[in-house]
mmCIF file of C-alpha atoms in Angstrom:
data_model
loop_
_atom_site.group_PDB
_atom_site.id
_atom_site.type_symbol
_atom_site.label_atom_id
_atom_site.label_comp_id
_atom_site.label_asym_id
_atom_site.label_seq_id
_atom_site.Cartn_x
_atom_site.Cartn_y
_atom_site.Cartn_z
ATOM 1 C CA UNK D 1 -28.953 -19.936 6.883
ATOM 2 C CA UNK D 2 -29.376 -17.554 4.036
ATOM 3 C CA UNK D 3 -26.696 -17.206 1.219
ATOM 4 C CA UNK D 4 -27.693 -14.196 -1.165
ATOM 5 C CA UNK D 5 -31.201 -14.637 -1.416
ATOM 6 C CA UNK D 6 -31.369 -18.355 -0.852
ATOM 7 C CA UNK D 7 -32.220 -19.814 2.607
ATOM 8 C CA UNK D 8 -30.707 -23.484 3.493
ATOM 9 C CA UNK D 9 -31.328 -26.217 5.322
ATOM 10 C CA UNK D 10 -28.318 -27.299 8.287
ATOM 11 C CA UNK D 11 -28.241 -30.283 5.752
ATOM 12 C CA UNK D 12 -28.216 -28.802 2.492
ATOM 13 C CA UNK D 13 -25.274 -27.317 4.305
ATOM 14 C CA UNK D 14 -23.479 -30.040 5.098
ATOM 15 C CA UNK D 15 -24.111 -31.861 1.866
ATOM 16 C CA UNK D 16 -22.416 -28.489 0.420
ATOM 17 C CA UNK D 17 -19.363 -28.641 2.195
ATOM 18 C CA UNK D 18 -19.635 -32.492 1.883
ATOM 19 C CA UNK D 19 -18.775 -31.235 -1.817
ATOM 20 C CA UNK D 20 -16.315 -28.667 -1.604
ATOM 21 C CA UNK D 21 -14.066 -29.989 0.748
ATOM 22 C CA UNK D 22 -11.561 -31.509 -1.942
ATOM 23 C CA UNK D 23 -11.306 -27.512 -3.315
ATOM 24 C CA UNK D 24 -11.056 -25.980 -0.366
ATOM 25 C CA UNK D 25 -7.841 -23.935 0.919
ATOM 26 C CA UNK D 26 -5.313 -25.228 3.187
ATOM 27 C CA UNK D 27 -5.099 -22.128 4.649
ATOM 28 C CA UNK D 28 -8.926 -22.062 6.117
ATOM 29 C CA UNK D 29 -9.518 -21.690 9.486
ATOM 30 C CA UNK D 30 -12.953 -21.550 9.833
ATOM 31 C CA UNK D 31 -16.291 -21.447 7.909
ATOM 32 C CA UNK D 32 -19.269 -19.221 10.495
ATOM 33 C CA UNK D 33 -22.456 -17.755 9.879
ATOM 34 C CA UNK D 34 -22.164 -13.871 9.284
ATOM 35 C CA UNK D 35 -23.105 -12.016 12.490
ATOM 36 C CA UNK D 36 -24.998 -9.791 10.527
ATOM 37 C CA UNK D 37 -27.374 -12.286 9.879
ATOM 38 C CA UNK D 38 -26.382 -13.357 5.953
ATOM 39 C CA UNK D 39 -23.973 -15.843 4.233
ATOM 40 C CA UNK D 40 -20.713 -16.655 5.701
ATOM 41 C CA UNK D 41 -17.923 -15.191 7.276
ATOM 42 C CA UNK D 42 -14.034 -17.103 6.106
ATOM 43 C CA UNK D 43 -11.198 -17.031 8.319
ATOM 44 C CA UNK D 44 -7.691 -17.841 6.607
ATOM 45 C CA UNK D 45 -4.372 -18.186 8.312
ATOM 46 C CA UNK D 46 -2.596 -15.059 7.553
ATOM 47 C CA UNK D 47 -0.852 -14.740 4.325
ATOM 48 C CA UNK D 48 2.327 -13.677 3.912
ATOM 49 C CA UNK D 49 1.790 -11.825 0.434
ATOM 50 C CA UNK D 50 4.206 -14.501 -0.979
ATOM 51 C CA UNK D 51 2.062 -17.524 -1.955
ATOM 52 C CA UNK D 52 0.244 -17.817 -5.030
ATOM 53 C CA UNK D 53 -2.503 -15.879 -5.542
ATOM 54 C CA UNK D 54 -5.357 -17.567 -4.168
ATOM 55 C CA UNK D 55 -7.982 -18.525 -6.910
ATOM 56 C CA UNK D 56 -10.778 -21.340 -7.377
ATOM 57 C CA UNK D 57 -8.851 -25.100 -7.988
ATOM 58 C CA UNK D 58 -9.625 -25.525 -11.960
ATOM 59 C CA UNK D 59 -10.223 -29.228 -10.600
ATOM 60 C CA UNK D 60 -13.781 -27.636 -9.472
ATOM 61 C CA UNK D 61 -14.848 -27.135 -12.659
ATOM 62 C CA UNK D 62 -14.610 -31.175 -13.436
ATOM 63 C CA UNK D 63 -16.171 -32.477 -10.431
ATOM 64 C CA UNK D 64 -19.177 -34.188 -11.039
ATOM 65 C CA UNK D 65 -20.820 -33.715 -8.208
ATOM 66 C CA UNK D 66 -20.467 -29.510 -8.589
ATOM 67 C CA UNK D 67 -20.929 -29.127 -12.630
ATOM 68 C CA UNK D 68 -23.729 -27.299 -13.918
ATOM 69 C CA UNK D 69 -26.905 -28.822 -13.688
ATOM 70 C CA UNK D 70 -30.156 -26.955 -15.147
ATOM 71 C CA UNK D 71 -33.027 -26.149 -13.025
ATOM 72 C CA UNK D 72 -35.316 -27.661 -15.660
ATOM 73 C CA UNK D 73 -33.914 -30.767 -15.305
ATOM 74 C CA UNK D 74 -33.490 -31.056 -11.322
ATOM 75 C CA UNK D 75 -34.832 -28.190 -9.593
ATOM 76 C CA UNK D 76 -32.988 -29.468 -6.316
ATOM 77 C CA UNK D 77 -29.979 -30.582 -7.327
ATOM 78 C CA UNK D 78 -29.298 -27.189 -9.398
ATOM 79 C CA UNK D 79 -30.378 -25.504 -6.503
ATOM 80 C CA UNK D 80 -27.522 -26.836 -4.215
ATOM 81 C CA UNK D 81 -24.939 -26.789 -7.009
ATOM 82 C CA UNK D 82 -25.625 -23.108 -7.584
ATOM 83 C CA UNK D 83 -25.050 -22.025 -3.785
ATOM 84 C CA UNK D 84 -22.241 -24.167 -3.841
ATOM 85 C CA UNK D 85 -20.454 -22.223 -6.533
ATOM 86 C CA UNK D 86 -21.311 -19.326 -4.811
ATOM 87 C CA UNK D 87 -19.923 -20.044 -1.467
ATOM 88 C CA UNK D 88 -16.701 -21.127 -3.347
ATOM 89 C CA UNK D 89 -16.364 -18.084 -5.104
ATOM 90 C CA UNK D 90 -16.992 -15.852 -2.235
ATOM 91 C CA UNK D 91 -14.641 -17.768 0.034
ATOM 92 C CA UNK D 92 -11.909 -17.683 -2.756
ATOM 93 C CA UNK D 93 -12.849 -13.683 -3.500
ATOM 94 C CA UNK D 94 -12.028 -12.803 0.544
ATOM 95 C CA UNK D 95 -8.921 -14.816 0.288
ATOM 96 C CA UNK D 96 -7.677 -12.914 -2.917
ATOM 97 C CA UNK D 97 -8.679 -9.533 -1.163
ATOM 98 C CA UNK D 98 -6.386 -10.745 2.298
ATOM 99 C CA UNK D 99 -3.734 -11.786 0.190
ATOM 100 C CA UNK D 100 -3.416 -8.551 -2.493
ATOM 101 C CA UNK D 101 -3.623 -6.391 0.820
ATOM 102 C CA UNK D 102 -0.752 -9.075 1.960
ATOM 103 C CA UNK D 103 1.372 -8.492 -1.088
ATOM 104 C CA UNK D 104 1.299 -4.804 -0.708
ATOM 105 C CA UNK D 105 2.673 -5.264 2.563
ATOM 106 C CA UNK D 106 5.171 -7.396 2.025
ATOM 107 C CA UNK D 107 6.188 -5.282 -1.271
ATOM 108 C CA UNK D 108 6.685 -2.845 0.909
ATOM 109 C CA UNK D 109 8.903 -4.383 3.426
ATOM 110 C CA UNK D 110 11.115 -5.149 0.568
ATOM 111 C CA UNK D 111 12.157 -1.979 -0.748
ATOM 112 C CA UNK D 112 11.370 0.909 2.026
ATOM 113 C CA UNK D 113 15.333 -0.911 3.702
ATOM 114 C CA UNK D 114 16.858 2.517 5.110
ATOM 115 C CA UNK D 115 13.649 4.981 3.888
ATOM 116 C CA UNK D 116 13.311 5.840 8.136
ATOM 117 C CA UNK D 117 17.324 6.434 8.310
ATOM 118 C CA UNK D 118 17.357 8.737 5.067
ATOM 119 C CA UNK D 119 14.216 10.835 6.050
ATOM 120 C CA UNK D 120 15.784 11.297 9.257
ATOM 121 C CA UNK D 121 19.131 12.805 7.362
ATOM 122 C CA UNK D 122 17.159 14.908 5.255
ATOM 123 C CA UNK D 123 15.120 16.194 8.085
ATOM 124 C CA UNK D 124 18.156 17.417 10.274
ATOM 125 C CA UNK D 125 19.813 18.871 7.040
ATOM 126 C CA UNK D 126 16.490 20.017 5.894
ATOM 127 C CA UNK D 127 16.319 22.367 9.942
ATOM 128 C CA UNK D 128 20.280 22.848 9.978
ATOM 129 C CA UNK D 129 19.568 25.113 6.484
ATOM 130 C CA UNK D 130 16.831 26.981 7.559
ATOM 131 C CA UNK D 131 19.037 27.672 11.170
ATOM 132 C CA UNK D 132 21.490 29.051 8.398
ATOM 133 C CA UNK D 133 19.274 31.082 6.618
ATOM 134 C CA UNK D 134 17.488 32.641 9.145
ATOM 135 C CA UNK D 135 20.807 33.211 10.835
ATOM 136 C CA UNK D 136 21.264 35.359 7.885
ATOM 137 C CA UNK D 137 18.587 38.014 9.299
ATOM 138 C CA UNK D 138 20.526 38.319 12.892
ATOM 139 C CA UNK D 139 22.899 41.962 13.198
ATOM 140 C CA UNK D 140 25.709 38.881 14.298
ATOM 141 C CA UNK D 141 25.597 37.554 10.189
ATOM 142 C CA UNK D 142 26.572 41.131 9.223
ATOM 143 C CA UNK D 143 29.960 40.791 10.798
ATOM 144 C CA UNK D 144 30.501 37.631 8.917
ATOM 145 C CA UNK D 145 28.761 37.997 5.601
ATOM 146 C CA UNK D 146 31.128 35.859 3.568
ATOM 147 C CA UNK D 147 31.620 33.034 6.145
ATOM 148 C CA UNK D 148 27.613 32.839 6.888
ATOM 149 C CA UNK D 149 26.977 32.813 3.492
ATOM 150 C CA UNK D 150 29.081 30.176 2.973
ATOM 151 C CA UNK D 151 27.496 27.998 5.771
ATOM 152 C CA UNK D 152 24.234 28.433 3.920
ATOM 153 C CA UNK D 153 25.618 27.069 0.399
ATOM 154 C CA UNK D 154 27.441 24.363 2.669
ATOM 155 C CA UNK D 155 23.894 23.271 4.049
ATOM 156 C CA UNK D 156 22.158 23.557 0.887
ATOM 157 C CA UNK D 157 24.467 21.016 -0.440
ATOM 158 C CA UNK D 158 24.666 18.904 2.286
ATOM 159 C CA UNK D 159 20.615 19.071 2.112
ATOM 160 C CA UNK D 160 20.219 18.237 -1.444
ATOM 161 C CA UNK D 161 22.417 15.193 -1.331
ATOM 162 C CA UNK D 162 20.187 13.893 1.879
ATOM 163 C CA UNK D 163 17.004 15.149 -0.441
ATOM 164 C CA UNK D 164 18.096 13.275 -3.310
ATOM 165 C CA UNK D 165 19.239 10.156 -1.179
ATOM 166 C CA UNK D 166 15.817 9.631 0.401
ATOM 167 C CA UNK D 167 14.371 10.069 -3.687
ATOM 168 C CA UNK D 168 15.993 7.251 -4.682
ATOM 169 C CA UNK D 169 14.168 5.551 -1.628
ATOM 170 C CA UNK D 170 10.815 7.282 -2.328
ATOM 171 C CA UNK D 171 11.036 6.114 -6.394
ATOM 172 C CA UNK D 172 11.017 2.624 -5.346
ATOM 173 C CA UNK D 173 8.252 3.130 -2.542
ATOM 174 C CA UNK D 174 5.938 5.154 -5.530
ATOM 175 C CA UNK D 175 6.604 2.168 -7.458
ATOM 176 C CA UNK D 176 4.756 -0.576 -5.317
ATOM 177 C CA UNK D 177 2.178 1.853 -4.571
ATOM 178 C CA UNK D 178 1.525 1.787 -7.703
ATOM 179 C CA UNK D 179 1.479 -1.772 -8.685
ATOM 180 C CA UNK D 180 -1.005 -2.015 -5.710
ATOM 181 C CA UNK D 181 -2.654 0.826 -7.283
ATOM 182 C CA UNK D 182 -6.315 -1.006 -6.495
ATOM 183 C CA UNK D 183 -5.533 -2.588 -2.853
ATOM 184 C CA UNK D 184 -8.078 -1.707 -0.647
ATOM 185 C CA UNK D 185 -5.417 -0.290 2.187
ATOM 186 C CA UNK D 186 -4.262 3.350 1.592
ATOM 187 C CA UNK D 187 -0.135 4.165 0.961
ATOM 188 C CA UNK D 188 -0.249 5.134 4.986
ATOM 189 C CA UNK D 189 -2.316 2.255 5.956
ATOM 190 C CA UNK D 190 0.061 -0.041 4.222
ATOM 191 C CA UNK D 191 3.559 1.599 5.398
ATOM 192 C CA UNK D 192 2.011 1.455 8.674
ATOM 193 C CA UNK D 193 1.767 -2.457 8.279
ATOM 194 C CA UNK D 194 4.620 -2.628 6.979
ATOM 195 C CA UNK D 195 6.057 -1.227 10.130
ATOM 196 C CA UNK D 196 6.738 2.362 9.540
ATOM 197 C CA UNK D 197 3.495 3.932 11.121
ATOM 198 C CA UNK D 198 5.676 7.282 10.973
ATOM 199 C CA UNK D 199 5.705 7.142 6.904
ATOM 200 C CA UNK D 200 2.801 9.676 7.128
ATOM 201 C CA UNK D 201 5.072 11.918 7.083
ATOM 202 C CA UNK D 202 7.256 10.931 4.257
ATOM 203 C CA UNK D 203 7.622 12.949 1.372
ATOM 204 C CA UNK D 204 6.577 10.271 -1.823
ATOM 205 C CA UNK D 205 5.361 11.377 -4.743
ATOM 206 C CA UNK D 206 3.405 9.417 -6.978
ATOM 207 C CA UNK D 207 4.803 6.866 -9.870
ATOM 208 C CA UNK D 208 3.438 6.843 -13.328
ATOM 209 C CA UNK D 209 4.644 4.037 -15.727
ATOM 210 C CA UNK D 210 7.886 3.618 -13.028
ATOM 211 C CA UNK D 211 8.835 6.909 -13.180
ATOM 212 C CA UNK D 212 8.298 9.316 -10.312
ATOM 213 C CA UNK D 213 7.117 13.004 -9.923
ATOM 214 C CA UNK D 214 7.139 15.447 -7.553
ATOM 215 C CA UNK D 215 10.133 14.340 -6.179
ATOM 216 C CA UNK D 216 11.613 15.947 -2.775
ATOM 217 C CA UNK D 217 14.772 17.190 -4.483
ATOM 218 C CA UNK D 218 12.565 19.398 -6.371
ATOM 219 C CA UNK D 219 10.818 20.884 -3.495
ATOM 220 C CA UNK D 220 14.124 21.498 -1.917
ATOM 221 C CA UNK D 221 15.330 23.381 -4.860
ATOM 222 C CA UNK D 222 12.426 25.621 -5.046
ATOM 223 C CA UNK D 223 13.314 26.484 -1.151
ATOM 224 C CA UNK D 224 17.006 27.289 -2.397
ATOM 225 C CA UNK D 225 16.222 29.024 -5.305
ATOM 226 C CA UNK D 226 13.790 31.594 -3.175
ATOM 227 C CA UNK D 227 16.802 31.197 -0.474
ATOM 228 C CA UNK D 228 19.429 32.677 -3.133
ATOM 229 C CA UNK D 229 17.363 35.574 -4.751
ATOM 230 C CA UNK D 230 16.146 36.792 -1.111
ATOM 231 C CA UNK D 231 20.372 36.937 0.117
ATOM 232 C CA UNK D 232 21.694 38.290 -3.868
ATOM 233 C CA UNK D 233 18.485 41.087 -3.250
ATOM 234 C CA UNK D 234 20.189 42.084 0.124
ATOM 235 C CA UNK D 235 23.213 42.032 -1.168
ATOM 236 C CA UNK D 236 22.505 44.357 -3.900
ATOM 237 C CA UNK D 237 20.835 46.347 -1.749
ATOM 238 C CA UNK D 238 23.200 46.729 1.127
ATOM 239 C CA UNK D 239 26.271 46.880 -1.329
ATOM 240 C CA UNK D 240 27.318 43.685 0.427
ATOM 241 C CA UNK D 241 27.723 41.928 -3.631
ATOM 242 C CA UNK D 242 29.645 45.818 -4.512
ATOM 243 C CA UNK D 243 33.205 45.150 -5.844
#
């Protein structure tokens, strides 16, 4: 079996793992030869993302039989000791990497709570406005200027609060995505783990220092701003604002 660019014997092997086995992981399943031909492939019971973050036992670095030995002084013996430390560190480097993913996950899961329910709310407000505002373009809304008009402020409002609702979600969401800021899983790839696969669509924007930008009550607000200069134009225009 090869391990970087060192080849070993089955019982250099087992003399290895003779070694490590008093600093290896609880949580190992099973130790096999990569089916790509190189090193080794780990398999670890799945983390939850709450244990402590796996890292070499400091214990290692005082075992006798692993300490450094120069090549100089026992070409074999360093030889073994060196591949050692390297299976060690690689094993404990794929565990770290299953676990951070882990974490993000389980971060997650902690603070999205209601997220689905609130997007929902701000999605049905979000249609129910724009039903009221292109209402406003039908010959009916001329008949009932005042009283359509007022629908439209009524769903702006009611759409704001559900925009500014799902914010407070999205600010705690933009927060673990950016403690996780280096997982190898992407924001969607992570939701979806963390069992909202339909987060995609979510509207999140991105945390710096805890604080969060771009936020959906924003967008909304440009949408009502262009709403109310579009109806105070036609109203001007029409004389439906005269007197």
């Amino acid at each position: 079996m090869s391990i970087g660019t060192v080849t070993i014997t089955p019982d250099e092997q087992r003399q290895i793992f003779e070694r490590l086995a008093p600093h290896l992981p609880t949580y190992l399943r099973k130790v096999e030869p990569n089916p790509y031909g190189w090193g080794l492939r780990y398999e670890f019971t799945p983390f939850t993302g709450r244990e402590t973050a796996p890292t070499v036992p400091s214990a290692r670095y005082d075992d006798p039989r692993l300490k450094y030995v120069p090549e100089s002084q026992d070409p074999a013996e360093h030889r073994l000791r060196e591949v050692a430390d390297h299976i060690l560190g690689e094993l404990y480097d794929q565990a770290y990497r299953e676990w951070k993913d882990a974490a993000y996950v389980a971060d997650l899961r902690q603070v999205v709570g209601d997220a689905p329910a609130r997007w929902k709310a701000y999605e049905r407000e979000s249609k129910a406005l724009e039903s009221a505002y292109a209402y406003l373009r039908t010959a009916q809304a001329g008949a009932e200027w005042p009283s359509a008009i007022s629908r439209l402020v009524d769903a702006q409002d009611r759409t704001r609060a559900a925009a500014s609702a799902f914010d407070e979600r999205a600010l705690e969401i933009a927060r673990v995505h950016e403690r996780h800021l280096y997982s190898d899983l992407t924001h969607a790839q992570a939701l979806t783990k963390a069992g909202h696969p339909d987060a995609a669509d979510w509207h999140v924007g991105s945390s710096y220092e805890g604080s969060l930008s771009d936020f959906l009550r924003e967008d909304l607000d440009r949408r009502i701003k262009k709403q109310d200069a579009h109806v105070a134009k036609v109203a001007r225009l029409s004389g439906m604002g005269a007197g």
